[in-house]
mmCIF file of the C-alpha atoms, coordinates in Angstrom:
data_MODEL
# 
_entry.id   MODEL 
# 
loop_
_atom_site.group_PDB 
_atom_site.id 
_atom_site.type_symbol 
_atom_site.label_atom_id 
_atom_site.label_alt_id 
_atom_site.label_comp_id 
_atom_site.label_asym_id 
_atom_site.label_entity_id 
_atom_site.label_seq_id 
_atom_site.pdbx_PDB_ins_code 
_atom_site.Cartn_x 
_atom_site.Cartn_y 
_atom_site.Cartn_z 
_atom_site.occupancy 
_atom_site.B_iso_or_equiv 
_atom_site.pdbx_formal_charge 
_atom_site.auth_seq_id 
_atom_site.auth_comp_id 
_atom_site.auth_asym_id 
_atom_site.auth_atom_id 
_atom_site.pdbx_PDB_model_num 
ATOM 1   C CA . VAL A 1 1   ? -8.360  -21.278 -7.587  1.00 0.00 ? 1   VAL A CA 1 
ATOM 2   C CA . GLN A 1 2   ? -9.556  -17.673 -6.247  1.00 0.00 ? 2   GLN A CA 1 
ATOM 3   C CA . LEU A 1 3   ? -7.889  -14.148 -5.657  1.00 0.00 ? 3   LEU A CA 1 
ATOM 4   C CA . GLN A 1 4   ? -9.072  -11.801 -3.521  1.00 0.00 ? 4   GLN A CA 1 
ATOM 5   C CA . ALA A 1 5   ? -7.564  -8.238  -3.777  1.00 0.00 ? 5   ALA A CA 1 
ATOM 6   C CA . SER A 1 6   ? -8.163  -5.684  -1.349  1.00 0.00 ? 6   SER A CA 1 
ATOM 7   C CA . GLY A 1 7   ? -6.703  -2.650  0.270   1.00 0.00 ? 7   GLY A CA 1 
ATOM 8   C CA . GLY A 1 8   ? -6.993  -0.112  -2.295  1.00 0.00 ? 8   GLY A CA 1 
ATOM 9   C CA . GLY A 1 9   ? -8.283  3.433   -1.582  1.00 0.00 ? 9   GLY A CA 1 
ATOM 10  C CA . LEU A 1 10  ? -7.376  7.082   -1.957  1.00 0.00 ? 10  LEU A CA 1 
ATOM 11  C CA . VAL A 1 11  ? -4.158  8.450   -0.759  1.00 0.00 ? 11  VAL A CA 1 
ATOM 12  C CA . GLN A 1 12  ? -2.394  11.631  -0.719  1.00 0.00 ? 12  GLN A CA 1 
ATOM 13  C CA . ALA A 1 13  ? 1.134   11.907  -2.754  1.00 0.00 ? 13  ALA A CA 1 
ATOM 14  C CA . GLY A 1 14  ? 3.940   10.730  -0.520  1.00 0.00 ? 14  GLY A CA 1 
ATOM 15  C CA . GLY A 1 15  ? 1.639   8.339   1.758   1.00 0.00 ? 15  GLY A CA 1 
ATOM 16  C CA . SER A 1 16  ? 1.348   4.496   2.116   1.00 0.00 ? 16  SER A CA 1 
ATOM 17  C CA . LEU A 1 17  ? -1.250  1.922   1.235   1.00 0.00 ? 17  LEU A CA 1 
ATOM 18  C CA . ARG A 1 18  ? -0.616  -1.867  1.738   1.00 0.00 ? 18  ARG A CA 1 
ATOM 19  C CA . LEU A 1 19  ? -2.800  -4.320  -0.920  1.00 0.00 ? 19  LEU A CA 1 
ATOM 20  C CA . SER A 1 20  ? -3.357  -7.764  0.147   1.00 0.00 ? 20  SER A CA 1 
ATOM 21  C CA . CYS A 1 21  ? -4.598  -10.526 -1.988  1.00 0.00 ? 21  CYS A CA 1 
ATOM 22  C CA . GLU A 1 22  ? -5.890  -13.540 -0.119  1.00 0.00 ? 22  GLU A CA 1 
ATOM 23  C CA . ALA A 1 23  ? -5.673  -17.113 -2.138  1.00 0.00 ? 23  ALA A CA 1 
ATOM 24  C CA . SER A 1 24  ? -8.145  -20.047 -1.744  1.00 0.00 ? 24  SER A CA 1 
ATOM 25  C CA . GLY A 1 25  ? -7.648  -23.099 -3.393  1.00 0.00 ? 25  GLY A CA 1 
ATOM 26  C CA . PHE A 1 26  ? -3.801  -23.342 -3.933  1.00 0.00 ? 26  PHE A CA 1 
ATOM 27  C CA . ALA A 1 27  ? -1.284  -22.977 -1.885  1.00 0.00 ? 27  ALA A CA 1 
ATOM 28  C CA . LEU A 1 28  ? 0.441   -19.607 -2.921  1.00 0.00 ? 28  LEU A CA 1 
ATOM 29  C CA . ASP A 1 29  ? 4.363   -21.306 -1.827  1.00 0.00 ? 29  ASP A CA 1 
ATOM 30  C CA . SER A 1 30  ? 3.913   -23.101 -5.043  1.00 0.00 ? 30  SER A CA 1 
ATOM 31  C CA . TYR A 1 31  ? 3.030   -20.359 -7.552  1.00 0.00 ? 31  TYR A CA 1 
ATOM 32  C CA . ILE A 1 32  ? 4.463   -17.223 -9.056  1.00 0.00 ? 32  ILE A CA 1 
ATOM 33  C CA . ILE A 1 33  ? 2.390   -14.299 -7.926  1.00 0.00 ? 33  ILE A CA 1 
ATOM 34  C CA . GLY A 1 34  ? 2.326   -11.013 -9.820  1.00 0.00 ? 34  GLY A CA 1 
ATOM 35  C CA . TRP A 1 35  ? 1.091   -7.772  -8.548  1.00 0.00 ? 35  TRP A CA 1 
ATOM 36  C CA . PHE A 1 36  ? -0.065  -5.817  -12.156 1.00 0.00 ? 36  PHE A CA 1 
ATOM 37  C CA . ARG A 1 37  ? -1.555  -2.507  -12.233 1.00 0.00 ? 37  ARG A CA 1 
ATOM 38  C CA . GLN A 1 38  ? -3.502  -0.745  -15.577 1.00 0.00 ? 38  GLN A CA 1 
ATOM 39  C CA . ALA A 1 39  ? -4.143  3.010   -15.731 1.00 0.00 ? 39  ALA A CA 1 
ATOM 40  C CA . PRO A 1 40  ? -6.591  4.488   -17.561 1.00 0.00 ? 40  PRO A CA 1 
ATOM 41  C CA . GLY A 1 41  ? -5.979  4.269   -21.709 1.00 0.00 ? 41  GLY A CA 1 
ATOM 42  C CA . LYS A 1 42  ? -2.643  2.390   -20.677 1.00 0.00 ? 42  LYS A CA 1 
ATOM 43  C CA . GLU A 1 43  ? -1.861  -1.192  -20.758 1.00 0.00 ? 43  GLU A CA 1 
ATOM 44  C CA . ARG A 1 44  ? -1.777  -3.089  -18.249 1.00 0.00 ? 44  ARG A CA 1 
ATOM 45  C CA . GLU A 1 45  ? 1.823   -3.613  -16.649 1.00 0.00 ? 45  GLU A CA 1 
ATOM 46  C CA . GLY A 1 46  ? 3.233   -5.698  -14.164 1.00 0.00 ? 46  GLY A CA 1 
ATOM 47  C CA . VAL A 1 47  ? 4.674   -4.039  -11.267 1.00 0.00 ? 47  VAL A CA 1 
ATOM 48  C CA . ALA A 1 48  ? 6.164   -6.774  -8.342  1.00 0.00 ? 48  ALA A CA 1 
ATOM 49  C CA . CYS A 1 49  ? 6.327   -10.240 -8.542  1.00 0.00 ? 49  CYS A CA 1 
ATOM 50  C CA . MET A 1 50  ? 7.177   -13.039 -6.461  1.00 0.00 ? 50  MET A CA 1 
ATOM 51  C CA . ASP A 1 51  ? 8.163   -16.505 -6.730  1.00 0.00 ? 51  ASP A CA 1 
ATOM 52  C CA . GLY A 1 52  ? 6.667   -18.591 -4.175  1.00 0.00 ? 52  GLY A CA 1 
ATOM 53  C CA . TYR A 1 53  ? 8.746   -21.742 -4.300  1.00 0.00 ? 53  TYR A CA 1 
ATOM 54  C CA . ASP A 1 54  ? 11.964  -19.361 -3.425  1.00 0.00 ? 54  ASP A CA 1 
ATOM 55  C CA . GLY A 1 55  ? 10.816  -15.782 -2.437  1.00 0.00 ? 55  GLY A CA 1 
ATOM 56  C CA . ARG A 1 56  ? 12.798  -13.963 -4.931  1.00 0.00 ? 56  ARG A CA 1 
ATOM 57  C CA . THR A 1 57  ? 11.513  -10.686 -6.198  1.00 0.00 ? 57  THR A CA 1 
ATOM 58  C CA . LEU A 1 58  ? 11.430  -8.788  -9.047  1.00 0.00 ? 58  LEU A CA 1 
ATOM 59  C CA . TYR A 1 59  ? 10.262  -4.800  -9.547  1.00 0.00 ? 59  TYR A CA 1 
ATOM 60  C CA . GLU A 1 60  ? 9.424   -2.798  -12.034 1.00 0.00 ? 60  GLU A CA 1 
ATOM 61  C CA . ASP A 1 61  ? 11.833  -0.244  -12.204 1.00 0.00 ? 61  ASP A CA 1 
ATOM 62  C CA . SER A 1 62  ? 9.338   2.798   -11.423 1.00 0.00 ? 62  SER A CA 1 
ATOM 63  C CA . VAL A 1 63  ? 8.470   1.181   -8.547  1.00 0.00 ? 63  VAL A CA 1 
ATOM 64  C CA . LYS A 1 64  ? 12.031  -0.306  -6.799  1.00 0.00 ? 64  LYS A CA 1 
ATOM 65  C CA . GLY A 1 65  ? 12.667  0.920   -3.565  1.00 0.00 ? 65  GLY A CA 1 
ATOM 66  C CA . ARG A 1 66  ? 9.261   2.131   -3.112  1.00 0.00 ? 66  ARG A CA 1 
ATOM 67  C CA . PHE A 1 67  ? 7.263   -0.910  -3.351  1.00 0.00 ? 67  PHE A CA 1 
ATOM 68  C CA . THR A 1 68  ? 7.565   -4.191  -1.323  1.00 0.00 ? 68  THR A CA 1 
ATOM 69  C CA . ILE A 1 69  ? 5.963   -7.506  -2.074  1.00 0.00 ? 69  ILE A CA 1 
ATOM 70  C CA . SER A 1 70  ? 5.615   -10.269 0.801   1.00 0.00 ? 70  SER A CA 1 
ATOM 71  C CA . ARG A 1 71  ? 3.675   -12.867 1.730   1.00 0.00 ? 71  ARG A CA 1 
ATOM 72  C CA . ASP A 1 72  ? 2.148   -15.054 4.716   1.00 0.00 ? 72  ASP A CA 1 
ATOM 73  C CA . ASN A 1 73  ? 2.156   -18.170 4.163   1.00 0.00 ? 73  ASN A CA 1 
ATOM 74  C CA . THR A 1 74  ? 0.175   -18.879 7.081   1.00 0.00 ? 74  THR A CA 1 
ATOM 75  C CA . GLU A 1 75  ? -2.893  -16.743 5.531   1.00 0.00 ? 75  GLU A CA 1 
ATOM 76  C CA . ASN A 1 76  ? -2.005  -17.670 2.271   1.00 0.00 ? 76  ASN A CA 1 
ATOM 77  C CA . THR A 1 77  ? -1.818  -14.325 1.408   1.00 0.00 ? 77  THR A CA 1 
ATOM 78  C CA . VAL A 1 78  ? 0.575   -11.972 -0.743  1.00 0.00 ? 78  VAL A CA 1 
ATOM 79  C CA . PHE A 1 79  ? 0.996   -8.329  0.132   1.00 0.00 ? 79  PHE A CA 1 
ATOM 80  C CA . LEU A 1 80  ? 2.217   -5.164  -1.834  1.00 0.00 ? 80  LEU A CA 1 
ATOM 81  C CA . GLN A 1 81  ? 3.276   -2.414  0.577   1.00 0.00 ? 81  GLN A CA 1 
ATOM 82  C CA . MET A 1 82  ? 3.398   0.893   -1.529  1.00 0.00 ? 82  MET A CA 1 
ATOM 83  C CA . ASN A 1 83  ? 5.202   3.913   0.124   1.00 0.00 ? 83  ASN A CA 1 
ATOM 84  C CA . SER A 1 84  ? 6.066   7.223   -0.997  1.00 0.00 ? 84  SER A CA 1 
ATOM 85  C CA . GLN A 1 85  ? 3.351   7.102   -3.518  1.00 0.00 ? 85  GLN A CA 1 
ATOM 86  C CA . LYS A 1 86  ? 2.996   9.371   -6.599  1.00 0.00 ? 86  LYS A CA 1 
ATOM 87  C CA . PRO A 1 87  ? 0.281   10.547  -8.519  1.00 0.00 ? 87  PRO A CA 1 
ATOM 88  C CA . GLU A 1 88  ? 1.091   7.989   -11.582 1.00 0.00 ? 88  GLU A CA 1 
ATOM 89  C CA . ASP A 1 89  ? 0.857   5.262   -9.412  1.00 0.00 ? 89  ASP A CA 1 
ATOM 90  C CA . THR A 1 90  ? -2.958  5.686   -9.491  1.00 0.00 ? 90  THR A CA 1 
ATOM 91  C CA . ALA A 1 91  ? -4.826  2.953   -11.260 1.00 0.00 ? 91  ALA A CA 1 
ATOM 92  C CA . VAL A 1 92  ? -6.136  -0.512  -10.885 1.00 0.00 ? 92  VAL A CA 1 
ATOM 93  C CA . TYR A 1 93  ? -4.063  -3.323  -9.344  1.00 0.00 ? 93  TYR A CA 1 
ATOM 94  C CA . TYR A 1 94  ? -4.605  -6.929  -9.727  1.00 0.00 ? 94  TYR A CA 1 
ATOM 95  C CA . CYS A 1 95  ? -3.184  -10.022 -8.478  1.00 0.00 ? 95  CYS A CA 1 
ATOM 96  C CA . ALA A 1 96  ? -2.609  -12.863 -10.268 1.00 0.00 ? 96  ALA A CA 1 
ATOM 97  C CA . ALA A 1 97  ? -0.998  -16.129 -10.263 1.00 0.00 ? 97  ALA A CA 1 
ATOM 98  C CA . ASP A 1 98  ? 0.173   -18.988 -12.308 1.00 0.00 ? 98  ASP A CA 1 
ATOM 99  C CA . GLN A 1 99  ? 2.084   -22.201 -11.561 1.00 0.00 ? 99  GLN A CA 1 
ATOM 100 C CA . SER A 1 100 ? 4.010   -22.478 -14.878 1.00 0.00 ? 100 SER A CA 1 
ATOM 101 C CA . ILE A 1 101 ? 5.838   -19.489 -15.576 1.00 0.00 ? 101 ILE A CA 1 
ATOM 102 C CA . ILE A 1 102 ? 9.347   -19.128 -16.220 1.00 0.00 ? 102 ILE A CA 1 
ATOM 103 C CA . TRP A 1 103 ? 11.314  -16.252 -14.516 1.00 0.00 ? 103 TRP A CA 1 
ATOM 104 C CA . SER A 1 104 ? 12.093  -14.071 -17.630 1.00 0.00 ? 104 SER A CA 1 
ATOM 105 C CA . GLU A 1 105 ? 8.089   -13.795 -18.382 1.00 0.00 ? 105 GLU A CA 1 
ATOM 106 C CA . VAL A 1 106 ? 6.903   -13.148 -14.870 1.00 0.00 ? 106 VAL A CA 1 
ATOM 107 C CA . LYS A 1 107 ? 5.667   -9.427  -15.821 1.00 0.00 ? 107 LYS A CA 1 
ATOM 108 C CA . ASN A 1 108 ? 3.938   -10.746 -18.835 1.00 0.00 ? 108 ASN A CA 1 
ATOM 109 C CA . GLN A 1 109 ? 0.244   -10.270 -18.000 1.00 0.00 ? 109 GLN A CA 1 
ATOM 110 C CA . TYR A 1 110 ? -0.814  -13.065 -20.926 1.00 0.00 ? 110 TYR A CA 1 
ATOM 111 C CA . ALA A 1 111 ? 1.315   -15.734 -18.680 1.00 0.00 ? 111 ALA A CA 1 
ATOM 112 C CA . TYR A 1 112 ? -1.114  -16.021 -15.455 1.00 0.00 ? 112 TYR A CA 1 
ATOM 113 C CA . ASP A 1 113 ? -4.351  -17.726 -15.538 1.00 0.00 ? 113 ASP A CA 1 
ATOM 114 C CA . TYR A 1 114 ? -5.581  -17.043 -12.518 1.00 0.00 ? 114 TYR A CA 1 
ATOM 115 C CA . TRP A 1 115 ? -6.561  -13.001 -11.525 1.00 0.00 ? 115 TRP A CA 1 
ATOM 116 C CA . GLY A 1 116 ? -7.923  -11.424 -8.746  1.00 0.00 ? 116 GLY A CA 1 
ATOM 117 C CA . GLN A 1 117 ? -10.638 -8.830  -9.070  1.00 0.00 ? 117 GLN A CA 1 
ATOM 118 C CA . GLY A 1 118 ? -9.169  -5.238  -9.396  1.00 0.00 ? 118 GLY A CA 1 
ATOM 119 C CA . THR A 1 119 ? -8.781  -3.012  -6.086  1.00 0.00 ? 119 THR A CA 1 
ATOM 120 C CA . LEU A 1 120 ? -8.523  0.929   -7.275  1.00 0.00 ? 120 LEU A CA 1 
ATOM 121 C CA . VAL A 1 121 ? -5.807  2.894   -6.006  1.00 0.00 ? 121 VAL A CA 1 
ATOM 122 C CA . THR A 1 122 ? -5.740  6.683   -6.289  1.00 0.00 ? 122 THR A CA 1 
ATOM 123 C CA . VAL A 1 123 ? -2.995  9.046   -5.519  1.00 0.00 ? 123 VAL A CA 1 
ATOM 124 C CA . SER A 1 124 ? -3.533  12.408  -5.019  1.00 0.00 ? 124 SER A CA 1 
ATOM 125 C CA . SER A 1 125 ? -1.138  15.488  -5.626  1.00 0.00 ? 125 SER A CA 1 
# 
């Protein structure tokens, strides 16, 4: 099981970025997928999660209405579209996957066994 995250970069406040998380060795539609972020000096937090089985999603309150998690099963890739970005969105973003997480735990980083490398997102003011 491997996850490859990409798409980070520098963006001005109010701008947009799309992160990608390509999976290999397993099918995303049978896993829970989470996007997490970790800002300097802060705990890693879950920002968006998707149930690969039924497509239901969950967002952290600060990104609701601005971030969208989606997937492309043919490419076995999950995306995080980030719009109206704010300086406080600056962080290293990670994707994670696991097959056996109860939905109430999907924002808990310790529930995930598989992680991609991080991709840095910097939002300038």
